[in-house]
Coordinates of C-alpha atoms in Angstrom, one line a residue:
M1 CA 23.2 -46.9 2.3
S2 CA 24.4 -49.2 -0.7
R3 CA 28.0 -49.8 -1.0
T4 CA 29.9 -48.0 -3.7
N5 CA 33.2 -48.7 -5.6
T6 CA 33.8 -45.0 -6.3
A7 CA 36.0 -42.9 -4.1
P8 CA 34.1 -40.4 -1.9
A9 CA 36.4 -38.2 0.1
R10 CA 33.8 -38.0 2.9
P11 CA 34.3 -41.4 4.5
R12 CA 38.0 -41.3 4.0
A13 CA 38.2 -38.0 5.9
A14 CA 36.0 -39.0 8.7
A15 CA 37.3 -42.4 9.4
G16 CA 40.9 -41.4 8.7
G17 CA 40.9 -38.5 11.2
G18 CA 40.6 -35.6 8.9
A19 CA 38.6 -32.4 9.5
N20 CA 35.2 -34.0 8.8
R21 CA 35.5 -36.1 12.0
W22 CA 34.2 -33.0 13.8
V23 CA 31.3 -32.9 11.5
V24 CA 30.6 -36.5 12.3
L25 CA 30.7 -35.7 16.0
V26 CA 27.9 -33.1 15.6
V27 CA 25.7 -35.6 14.0
L28 CA 26.5 -38.1 16.7
C29 CA 25.6 -35.5 19.2
V30 CA 22.3 -34.8 17.7
S31 CA 21.7 -38.6 17.8
L32 CA 22.4 -38.7 21.5
L33 CA 20.2 -35.5 22.0
L34 CA 17.4 -37.6 20.5
V35 CA 17.8 -40.5 23.1
A36 CA 18.5 -38.2 25.9
L37 CA 15.3 -36.3 25.4
D38 CA 13.2 -39.3 25.4
A39 CA 14.9 -40.6 28.6
T40 CA 13.9 -37.5 30.6
I41 CA 11.0 -35.8 28.9
L42 CA 8.5 -38.4 30.2
H43 CA 9.4 -37.8 33.9
V44 CA 7.5 -34.5 34.4
A45 CA 4.5 -35.9 32.5
V46 CA 4.0 -38.9 34.9
P47 CA 1.4 -37.1 37.1
S48 CA -0.6 -36.0 34.2
L49 CA -0.3 -39.3 32.3
T50 CA -1.5 -41.1 35.5
E51 CA -4.5 -38.9 35.9
D52 CA -5.5 -39.5 32.3
L53 CA -4.8 -43.2 31.7
R54 CA -5.1 -44.4 35.3
P55 CA -2.4 -47.1 35.1
G56 CA -1.9 -49.4 38.1
S57 CA 1.4 -49.1 40.0
T58 CA 2.9 -52.0 38.2
E59 CA 1.7 -50.5 34.8
L60 CA 3.2 -47.1 35.7
L61 CA 6.6 -48.8 36.5
W62 CA 6.5 -50.4 33.1
I63 CA 5.7 -47.2 31.4
V64 CA 8.7 -45.7 32.9
D65 CA 10.9 -48.7 32.8
A66 CA 10.1 -50.2 29.5
Y67 CA 12.3 -48.0 27.4
P68 CA 15.6 -48.5 29.4
L69 CA 15.0 -52.2 30.2
I70 CA 14.3 -53.2 26.6
C71 CA 17.1 -50.9 25.3
A72 CA 19.5 -52.5 27.8
S73 CA 18.6 -56.0 26.8
L74 CA 19.1 -55.5 22.9
L75 CA 22.3 -53.4 23.0
I76 CA 24.6 -56.4 22.5
L77 CA 22.3 -57.8 19.7
F78 CA 22.3 -54.6 17.7
G79 CA 25.8 -53.5 18.6
T80 CA 27.2 -56.8 17.1
L81 CA 24.8 -56.6 14.2
G82 CA 26.3 -53.2 13.3
D83 CA 29.7 -54.7 13.2
R84 CA 28.4 -57.1 10.5
V85 CA 26.0 -55.1 8.4
G86 CA 27.3 -51.5 9.1
R87 CA 26.9 -49.3 12.1
R88 CA 25.6 -46.3 10.0
R89 CA 22.8 -48.6 8.5
V90 CA 21.7 -49.8 12.0
L91 CA 21.8 -46.2 13.2
L92 CA 19.5 -44.9 10.4
L93 CA 17.1 -47.8 10.9
G94 CA 17.0 -46.9 14.6
Y95 CA 16.0 -43.4 13.8
A96 CA 13.1 -44.5 11.7
L97 CA 11.8 -46.9 14.3
F98 CA 12.1 -44.2 16.9
G99 CA 9.9 -42.0 14.9
V100 CA 7.2 -44.5 14.4
A101 CA 7.2 -45.6 18.1
S102 CA 7.0 -41.9 19.2
A103 CA 3.8 -41.4 17.1
V104 CA 2.2 -44.6 18.5
A105 CA 3.1 -43.5 22.1
A106 CA 1.6 -40.0 21.6
L107 CA -1.7 -41.5 20.4
A108 CA -2.0 -44.1 23.1
T109 CA -5.3 -44.3 24.9
E110 CA -4.5 -47.4 27.1
P111 CA -1.6 -48.2 29.4
S112 CA -0.8 -51.3 27.5
V113 CA -0.5 -49.5 24.2
L114 CA 1.9 -46.9 25.8
I115 CA 3.9 -49.7 27.3
A116 CA 4.3 -51.4 24.0
A117 CA 5.3 -48.1 22.4
R118 CA 7.9 -47.4 25.0
A119 CA 9.3 -50.8 24.4
L120 CA 9.6 -50.1 20.6
L121 CA 11.2 -46.9 21.6
G122 CA 13.7 -49.1 23.5
V123 CA 14.3 -51.1 20.5
G124 CA 15.2 -48.0 18.4
G125 CA 17.4 -46.8 21.2
A126 CA 19.3 -50.0 21.3
M127 CA 20.1 -49.6 17.5
I128 CA 21.2 -46.0 18.0
M129 CA 23.3 -46.0 21.1
P130 CA 26.1 -48.5 20.4
A131 CA 26.5 -47.3 16.9
T132 CA 27.2 -43.7 18.0
L133 CA 29.9 -44.8 20.4
S134 CA 31.6 -47.2 18.1
I135 CA 31.7 -44.6 15.3
L136 CA 33.1 -42.0 17.7
R137 CA 35.8 -44.5 18.7
A138 CA 36.6 -45.3 15.0
V139 CA 36.9 -41.6 13.9
F140 CA 38.9 -40.5 16.9
P141 CA 41.7 -43.0 17.2
D142 CA 44.0 -40.5 19.2
R143 CA 43.1 -40.5 22.9
R144 CA 43.5 -36.7 23.5
E145 CA 41.1 -35.9 20.7
R146 CA 38.8 -38.7 21.8
A147 CA 38.7 -37.3 25.2
T148 CA 37.7 -33.8 23.9
A149 CA 35.0 -35.5 21.7
I150 CA 33.6 -37.4 24.5
G151 CA 33.5 -34.2 26.6
V152 CA 31.5 -32.4 23.8
W153 CA 29.3 -35.6 23.5
T154 CA 28.5 -35.7 27.2
A155 CA 27.9 -32.1 27.3
V156 CA 25.3 -32.3 24.6
A157 CA 23.7 -35.3 26.5
A158 CA 23.4 -32.9 29.4
I159 CA 21.7 -30.3 27.3
G160 CA 19.2 -33.1 26.3
A161 CA 18.7 -33.9 29.9
A162 CA 18.0 -30.2 30.7
T163 CA 15.8 -29.6 27.6
G164 CA 13.7 -32.8 28.4
P165 CA 12.1 -31.7 31.6
V166 CA 11.7 -28.2 30.6
L167 CA 10.3 -28.9 27.3
G168 CA 8.1 -31.7 28.7
G169 CA 6.9 -29.3 31.4
F170 CA 5.8 -26.7 28.8
L171 CA 4.2 -29.2 26.6
V172 CA 2.1 -30.8 29.4
E173 CA 1.1 -27.4 30.6
H174 CA -0.1 -26.2 27.2
Y175 CA -1.1 -29.3 25.4
W176 CA -1.4 -32.9 26.7
W177 CA 1.1 -35.5 28.0
G178 CA 1.2 -37.3 24.5
S179 CA 2.9 -34.2 23.1
V180 CA 6.1 -35.1 24.8
F181 CA 6.6 -37.9 22.3
L182 CA 5.7 -35.9 19.3
I183 CA 8.8 -33.7 19.8
N184 CA 10.9 -36.7 18.5
I185 CA 9.3 -36.5 15.1
P186 CA 10.7 -33.1 13.9
L187 CA 14.1 -34.1 15.3
M188 CA 13.9 -37.3 13.3
A189 CA 13.2 -35.3 10.2
L190 CA 16.4 -33.4 10.8
I191 CA 18.7 -36.2 11.7
L192 CA 17.7 -38.8 9.1
P193 CA 18.9 -36.9 6.1
L194 CA 21.8 -35.6 8.0
G195 CA 23.0 -39.0 9.0
R196 CA 22.5 -40.4 5.6
R197 CA 24.6 -37.6 4.0
L198 CA 27.4 -37.2 6.6
L199 CA 28.0 -40.3 8.5
P200 CA 30.7 -42.7 7.3
E201 CA 29.9 -46.4 7.2
S202 CA 32.1 -48.6 9.3
R203 CA 32.3 -52.2 10.4
G204 CA 34.2 -53.9 13.2
A205 CA 35.8 -57.3 13.4
A206 CA 33.1 -59.1 11.5
D207 CA 34.9 -62.5 10.9
G208 CA 32.8 -65.6 10.9
P209 CA 29.0 -65.8 11.1
W210 CA 26.9 -63.7 13.4
D211 CA 26.1 -65.6 16.6
V212 CA 22.3 -65.0 16.5
L213 CA 21.7 -67.6 19.3
G214 CA 24.3 -65.9 21.5
A215 CA 22.8 -62.5 20.8
L216 CA 19.4 -63.7 21.8
M217 CA 20.7 -65.4 24.9
A218 CA 22.4 -62.1 26.0
A219 CA 19.2 -60.2 25.4
A220 CA 17.1 -62.6 27.4
G221 CA 19.6 -62.8 30.1
V222 CA 19.9 -59.1 30.6
L223 CA 16.0 -58.7 30.4
G224 CA 15.4 -61.5 33.0
C225 CA 17.8 -60.1 35.5
V226 CA 16.4 -56.5 35.2
L227 CA 12.8 -57.8 35.2
G228 CA 13.5 -59.7 38.5
V229 CA 15.0 -56.5 40.1
K230 CA 12.1 -54.6 38.9
R231 CA 9.5 -56.9 40.4
A232 CA 11.4 -56.8 43.7
G233 CA 11.3 -53.1 43.4
A234 CA 7.5 -53.1 43.0
G235 CA 7.4 -54.8 46.5
E236 CA 7.0 -58.5 45.5
P237 CA 9.0 -60.9 47.7
L238 CA 12.4 -61.7 46.4
L239 CA 12.0 -65.5 46.8
A240 CA 8.6 -65.4 45.1
L241 CA 8.5 -67.1 41.7
P242 CA 7.6 -64.1 39.6
T243 CA 10.7 -62.3 41.1
A244 CA 13.2 -65.1 41.6
G245 CA 12.3 -66.9 38.4
P246 CA 13.4 -64.3 36.0
L247 CA 16.4 -63.4 38.0
L248 CA 17.7 -67.0 38.1
L249 CA 16.9 -67.6 34.5
G250 CA 18.5 -64.4 33.5
A251 CA 21.7 -65.0 35.5
A252 CA 21.8 -68.6 34.0
L253 CA 21.5 -67.3 30.5
L254 CA 24.2 -64.8 31.0
V255 CA 26.6 -67.4 32.3
L256 CA 25.7 -69.7 29.4
F257 CA 26.3 -66.7 27.1
V258 CA 29.8 -66.0 28.5
R259 CA 30.8 -69.6 28.2
R260 CA 29.5 -69.8 24.6
Q261 CA 31.6 -66.7 23.8
K262 CA 34.7 -68.2 25.2
R263 CA 34.4 -71.4 23.1
R264 CA 33.6 -69.7 19.9
P265 CA 36.4 -68.8 17.3
H266 CA 34.6 -65.5 16.4
P267 CA 32.7 -64.4 19.5
L268 CA 30.1 -61.6 19.6
I269 CA 31.9 -60.0 22.7
D270 CA 35.6 -60.2 23.5
T271 CA 35.2 -61.5 27.0
G272 CA 39.0 -60.8 27.4
L273 CA 38.1 -57.2 27.9
F274 CA 36.7 -58.1 31.4
A275 CA 40.2 -59.4 32.3
R276 CA 41.3 -55.9 32.2
P277 CA 40.8 -54.3 35.6
A278 CA 40.4 -50.8 34.2
F279 CA 37.7 -51.9 31.9
T280 CA 35.6 -53.9 34.4
T281 CA 36.0 -51.1 36.9
S282 CA 34.8 -48.5 34.5
V283 CA 31.8 -50.6 33.6
G284 CA 30.9 -51.0 37.3
C285 CA 31.3 -47.2 37.9
I286 CA 28.9 -46.4 35.1
V287 CA 26.2 -48.8 36.6
L288 CA 26.6 -47.3 40.1
A289 CA 26.6 -43.7 38.8
M290 CA 23.5 -44.3 36.7
L291 CA 21.7 -46.3 39.4
A292 CA 22.1 -43.2 41.7
L293 CA 21.2 -40.6 39.1
V294 CA 18.0 -41.9 37.5
G295 CA 16.5 -43.2 40.6
L296 CA 17.1 -39.8 42.4
E297 CA 15.9 -37.8 39.6
L298 CA 12.5 -39.7 39.4
I299 CA 12.0 -39.3 43.1
A300 CA 13.1 -35.6 42.8
V301 CA 10.5 -34.9 40.3
Q302 CA 7.8 -36.4 42.4
Y303 CA 9.0 -34.4 45.5
L304 CA 8.9 -31.1 43.5
Q305 CA 5.5 -31.7 42.0
L306 CA 3.6 -33.6 44.8
V307 CA 5.2 -32.2 48.1
L308 CA 6.2 -28.7 47.0
G309 CA 3.3 -28.3 44.6
L310 CA 5.3 -27.0 41.5
S311 CA 3.9 -27.2 38.1
P312 CA 5.7 -29.4 35.4
L313 CA 7.4 -26.3 33.9
E314 CA 8.5 -25.2 37.3
T315 CA 9.8 -28.6 38.0
G316 CA 11.8 -28.8 34.7
L317 CA 13.3 -25.3 35.6
R318 CA 14.3 -26.4 39.0
L319 CA 16.2 -29.3 37.5
L320 CA 18.2 -26.9 35.2
P321 CA 21.1 -26.3 37.6
L322 CA 21.8 -30.0 37.8
T323 CA 22.1 -30.3 34.0
F324 CA 24.0 -27.1 33.4
A325 CA 26.5 -28.3 36.0
A326 CA 26.7 -31.6 34.2
M327 CA 27.3 -29.8 31.0
A328 CA 30.2 -27.9 32.6
A329 CA 31.7 -31.1 33.8
G330 CA 31.5 -32.5 30.4
A331 CA 33.0 -29.5 28.7
T332 CA 36.0 -29.4 31.1
G333 CA 36.4 -33.3 31.5
S334 CA 39.2 -33.7 29.0
Y335 CA 41.4 -31.0 30.7
T336 CA 40.6 -32.4 34.2
L337 CA 41.3 -35.9 33.1
R338 CA 44.7 -35.0 31.7
R339 CA 45.5 -33.2 35.0
I340 CA 44.4 -35.6 37.7
G341 CA 44.1 -39.0 35.9
P342 CA 41.1 -41.4 35.8
R343 CA 41.4 -42.7 39.3
R344 CA 41.1 -39.5 41.1
M345 CA 38.6 -38.1 38.6
V346 CA 36.1 -41.0 39.1
G347 CA 36.8 -41.4 42.8
W348 CA 36.4 -37.6 43.7
G349 CA 33.4 -37.4 41.4
F350 CA 31.7 -40.2 43.4
V351 CA 32.6 -38.4 46.7
L352 CA 31.3 -35.0 45.5
T353 CA 28.2 -36.7 44.4
A354 CA 27.7 -38.5 47.8
G355 CA 28.3 -35.2 49.6
A356 CA 25.6 -33.5 47.5
V357 CA 23.0 -36.3 48.2
L358 CA 23.7 -36.1 52.0
L359 CA 23.1 -32.3 51.7
L360 CA 19.7 -32.9 50.1
V361 CA 18.7 -34.8 53.2
L362 CA 17.9 -31.4 54.6
M363 CA 15.0 -31.1 52.3
G364 CA 11.7 -31.1 54.1
E365 CA 8.0 -30.4 53.5
H366 CA 8.7 -26.7 52.8
D367 CA 10.5 -25.3 49.8
R368 CA 14.2 -24.4 50.2
P369 CA 15.2 -23.1 46.7
L370 CA 18.9 -22.2 47.6
L371 CA 19.6 -25.6 49.3
L372 CA 18.0 -27.4 46.2
T373 CA 20.1 -25.5 43.8
V374 CA 23.3 -26.1 45.5
G375 CA 22.6 -29.7 45.8
F376 CA 21.6 -30.2 42.3
V377 CA 24.7 -28.3 41.1
L378 CA 27.0 -30.6 43.1
L379 CA 25.0 -33.7 42.1
G380 CA 25.3 -32.8 38.4
F381 CA 28.9 -31.9 38.3
G382 CA 30.0 -34.9 40.4
L383 CA 28.0 -37.5 38.4
Q384 CA 28.9 -36.3 35.1
T385 CA 32.6 -36.1 36.2
T386 CA 32.4 -39.7 37.1
L387 CA 30.5 -40.8 34.0
F388 CA 32.9 -38.9 31.6
S389 CA 36.0 -40.4 33.0
A390 CA 34.6 -44.0 33.3
Y391 CA 33.4 -43.9 29.7
E392 CA 36.6 -42.5 28.5
S393 CA 38.6 -45.1 30.3
M394 CA 36.4 -48.0 29.0
L395 CA 36.6 -46.9 25.4
S396 CA 40.4 -46.4 25.7
E397 CA 40.9 -49.9 27.1
A398 CA 39.2 -51.5 24.0
P399 CA 41.2 -51.9 20.7
P400 CA 39.4 -50.3 17.6
R401 CA 38.5 -53.8 16.4
S402 CA 36.5 -54.3 19.5
A403 CA 34.9 -50.9 19.6
G404 CA 31.4 -52.2 18.8
G405 CA 31.3 -54.8 21.6
A406 CA 32.9 -52.3 24.0
A407 CA 30.2 -49.7 23.0
A408 CA 27.4 -52.3 23.6
I409 CA 28.8 -53.3 27.0
G410 CA 29.0 -49.6 28.1
E411 CA 25.6 -48.8 27.0
T412 CA 24.2 -51.9 28.4
S413 CA 25.8 -51.0 31.8
Y414 CA 24.4 -47.5 31.4
Q415 CA 20.8 -48.6 30.7
L416 CA 21.0 -51.5 33.3
G417 CA 22.1 -49.0 35.9
A418 CA 19.2 -46.7 34.9
G419 CA 16.7 -49.4 35.1
M420 CA 18.1 -50.8 38.3
G421 CA 18.1 -47.4 40.0
I422 CA 14.5 -46.9 39.4
A423 CA 13.7 -50.3 40.7
L424 CA 16.1 -50.4 43.6
L425 CA 15.7 -46.9 45.0
G426 CA 11.9 -46.9 44.2
S427 CA 11.8 -50.1 46.3
V428 CA 13.6 -48.4 49.2
M429 CA 11.3 -45.5 48.8
N430 CA 8.2 -47.6 48.9
A431 CA 9.4 -49.6 52.0
A432 CA 10.0 -46.4 53.9
Y433 CA 7.0 -44.6 52.7
A434 CA 4.2 -47.3 53.3
P435 CA 4.5 -47.9 57.0
G436 CA 3.7 -44.2 57.8
L437 CA 0.2 -44.7 56.4
R438 CA -0.9 -47.5 58.6
G439 CA -3.3 -46.6 61.4
V440 CA -4.1 -42.9 60.3
P441 CA -7.1 -41.9 62.5
G442 CA -10.4 -42.1 60.8
V443 CA -9.0 -43.7 57.6
P444 CA -10.4 -47.1 56.7
E445 CA -7.9 -49.9 56.3
E446 CA -8.6 -50.4 52.6
A447 CA -8.1 -46.8 51.9
G448 CA -4.8 -46.8 53.8
R449 CA -3.6 -49.6 51.6
A450 CA -4.4 -47.8 48.5
A451 CA -2.7 -44.6 49.7
A452 CA 0.4 -46.7 50.5
N453 CA 0.9 -47.3 46.7
S454 CA 2.2 -43.8 45.9
L455 CA 1.9 -40.2 47.1
G456 CA -0.3 -39.3 44.1
E457 CA -2.6 -42.1 45.0
A458 CA -2.7 -41.0 48.6
Y459 CA -3.8 -37.5 47.6
K460 CA -6.7 -39.0 45.5
V461 CA -7.8 -41.1 48.4
A462 CA -7.6 -38.2 50.8
E463 CA -9.7 -36.0 48.4
Q464 CA -12.3 -38.8 48.2
L465 CA -12.5 -39.1 52.0
G466 CA -12.6 -35.4 52.7
G467 CA -13.1 -33.9 56.2
T468 CA -10.8 -34.6 59.0
A469 CA -9.8 -38.0 57.9
G470 CA -8.9 -36.8 54.4
G471 CA -6.7 -34.0 56.0
A472 CA -5.0 -36.5 58.3
L473 CA -4.2 -38.8 55.4
H474 CA -2.9 -35.9 53.2
Q475 CA -0.6 -34.8 56.0
A476 CA 0.6 -38.2 56.9
A477 CA 1.4 -39.0 53.3
R478 CA 3.5 -35.9 52.8
Q479 CA 5.4 -36.6 56.0
S480 CA 6.0 -40.3 55.2
F481 CA 7.1 -39.3 51.5
V482 CA 9.7 -36.9 52.9
S483 CA 10.9 -39.5 55.6
G484 CA 11.1 -42.1 52.8
L485 CA 13.1 -39.5 50.7
H486 CA 15.7 -39.1 53.4
V487 CA 16.2 -43.0 53.7
T488 CA 16.6 -43.3 50.0
L489 CA 19.2 -40.5 49.9
C490 CA 21.2 -42.1 52.6
V491 CA 21.2 -45.5 50.7
S492 CA 22.1 -43.7 47.5
A493 CA 25.0 -41.9 49.3
A494 CA 26.4 -45.4 50.6
L495 CA 26.2 -46.8 47.1
L496 CA 28.1 -43.7 45.7
L497 CA 30.9 -44.1 48.4
A498 CA 31.2 -47.8 47.4
G499 CA 31.8 -46.4 43.9
A500 CA 34.6 -44.2 45.1
V501 CA 36.3 -47.2 46.7
M502 CA 35.8 -49.1 43.4
A503 CA 37.6 -46.4 41.5
L504 CA 40.8 -47.2 43.3
R505 CA 41.3 -50.0 40.6
L506 CA 41.6 -47.5 37.8
P507 CA 45.0 -46.1 36.4
R508 CA 46.5 -43.1 38.1
V509 CA 47.4 -41.2 35.1
M510 CA 46.0 -40.7 31.5
E511 CA 48.7 -41.8 29.1
C512 CA 48.2 -40.6 25.6
P513 CA 50.4 -42.6 23.1
V514 CA 50.5 -41.6 19.6
D515 CA 48.5 -43.9 17.3
P516 CA 51.0 -44.5 14.5
G517 CA 48.7 -46.4 12.4
G518 CA 45.5 -44.5 12.7
P519 CA 42.3 -46.4 13.1
G520 CA 42.3 -50.1 13.0
E521 CA 41.9 -51.9 9.8
A522 CA 38.5 -53.1 10.6
E523 CA 37.4 -49.4 11.1
R524 CA 38.8 -48.1 7.7
P525 CA 36.4 -47.4 4.9
E526 CA 38.1 -50.2 2.8
A527 CA 37.2 -52.8 5.4
A528 CA 33.6 -51.4 5.4
G529 CA 33.2 -52.2 1.8
V530 CA 33.9 -48.5 0.7
R531 CA 37.1 -48.2 -1.5
A532 CA 38.7 -44.9 -1.1
V533 CA 41.2 -43.2 -3.5
P534 CA 44.6 -43.3 -2.0
D535 CA 45.8 -39.8 -0.9
G536 CA 49.5 -40.8 -0.8
P537 CA 51.8 -43.8 -0.9
P538 CA 50.7 -46.8 1.0
R539 CA 52.1 -47.2 4.6
S540 CA 52.7 -50.8 4.0
T541 CA 52.6 -53.5 1.4
E542 CA 50.1 -55.6 3.4
R543 CA 46.9 -56.7 1.6
V544 CA 43.8 -54.9 2.9
G545 CA 41.1 -57.4 4.0
K546 CA 38.8 -58.1 7.0
A547 CA 40.5 -57.8 10.2
G548 CA 41.6 -61.1 11.4
S549 CA 41.0 -63.0 8.2
P550 CA 43.7 -65.1 6.7
G551 CA 46.1 -62.9 4.7
A552 CA 44.6 -59.7 6.1
A553 CA 46.6 -56.9 7.6
E554 CA 46.4 -57.1 11.4
P555 CA 44.4 -54.1 12.9
R556 CA 46.9 -51.2 13.5
V557 CA 46.4 -50.2 17.1
P558 CA 48.7 -48.3 19.4
A559 CA 51.7 -50.3 20.2
T560 CA 52.1 -48.9 23.6
R561 CA 50.7 -50.6 26.6
E562 CA 48.3 -48.0 27.5
A563 CA 45.8 -48.5 24.7
I564 CA 46.0 -52.4 24.9
E565 CA 46.7 -53.3 28.4
P566 CA 45.5 -51.7 31.6
A567 CA 47.9 -48.9 32.6
G568 CA 48.9 -50.0 36.1
S569 CA 46.6 -52.6 36.7
G570 CA 40.5 -46.5 31.0
G571 CA 31.0 -40.0 29.6
R572 CA 27.5 -40.4 29.3
P573 CA 25.0 -37.9 30.2
A574 CA 23.2 -37.5 33.3
H575 CA 19.7 -38.7 32.6

């Protein structure tokens, strides 16, 4: 990873838009596959994990939430660090950390150790995610090609989401729950040498010192906000100190962070991006889409296993239609976006998803395979359509010199939406589920309170009680869970329709200007510390230097309004 003064053709081709950019895309897709696997593979292992480690309800939430929440809080820190020290370098370090954390998680014997390992996985994920997006933005300066690349990228993410539950179900049935983490290690053995050999090094606009204090403020602010939401989702009163304290502190830190960035001559994040309606709307749509997807996926896994009685492997197979539909949406996203434009694509994606969610309200205590398959297909296609177009619009609104910051913002919104989805929809589910277990005939009050924690806990209490009381509690818990699921689906549909209204702020059409200057100066290998051999006469007599520095060439970005200003006011995988 050291700099070189020789002239390797590989970085020049990749960053300059040559044929090697598609090889770079393959490596980035494998990187995304790694993160996508870890985001979904644990879901089908939750019942087995709960039986073995016996975590409390709060510990179980942390086991599931620690990865996305820690990852979300550190994305800005590592995204901007990559701009300074090199995105490839941060990416490779993230791979190594991911492998170590996976080994620790697989061997955990206590809930606290598993939570710590999941948090460490979140740190590794925060190093990987923004680097992949910013490198993709750098090597695909043309919007048409970038849309195709994002389509391939999101389709691979959908493959990871599909492989996660199926592979997790297979491993849990034949081995033990810790084996779902060991799958990361052989994948790491593949991606580390590939990344070191093939990925080009690149840097963003790295003028001035890195604002360490600002990065820590952003991390603490995001973590505080999400922690408060998670506590509220666990059933704690919103105005209680453990809930309101982190929320208020996190919000205050984020406000101070934004004010600090506005005052600094070389900010970590270009806050001017949020003045562009298309960029802000795209970020909001990503949050809403992930909020609906991850929360519903976790609840769906519990429904399939605990209500319908399916095995972990059968559960993974039932979720395949959702992910195959998402793959199809990603593969056709570039064509669809050119045909109907960002506004319609995001808006109709939300509407289609809301319709699928309302269709799933017909689910009951008995298995209806055809209904579930149709609902999952519509859900996967609609959400991936929305995510694809929102991500493409967001990246296209950001100039190349701000790619790292834009990627960090996009991935923060993605992870924030995922964490908030589990907390918010889980809170709605718990609020609708618990009342149905009060006053069950023959069930002691203390046993009823324990059963109200979760459906899995209710089954254990019912088994301990036995007899008529145990049977009554078992049946009441199933009915309450299904009723709570219906309420949660209706709330999710309302949020999705709100996203469709939000999408009206996006541009009507996808304008594709030609990028006359190729990638921005800050994205070229020369600016990253790698001097490439010229392959032709220079385009200009401007001296090459760090973008924005005195005497340096200004970043060459498209001169048309589409790539710099909102056009008329620009995807990530289903997980």
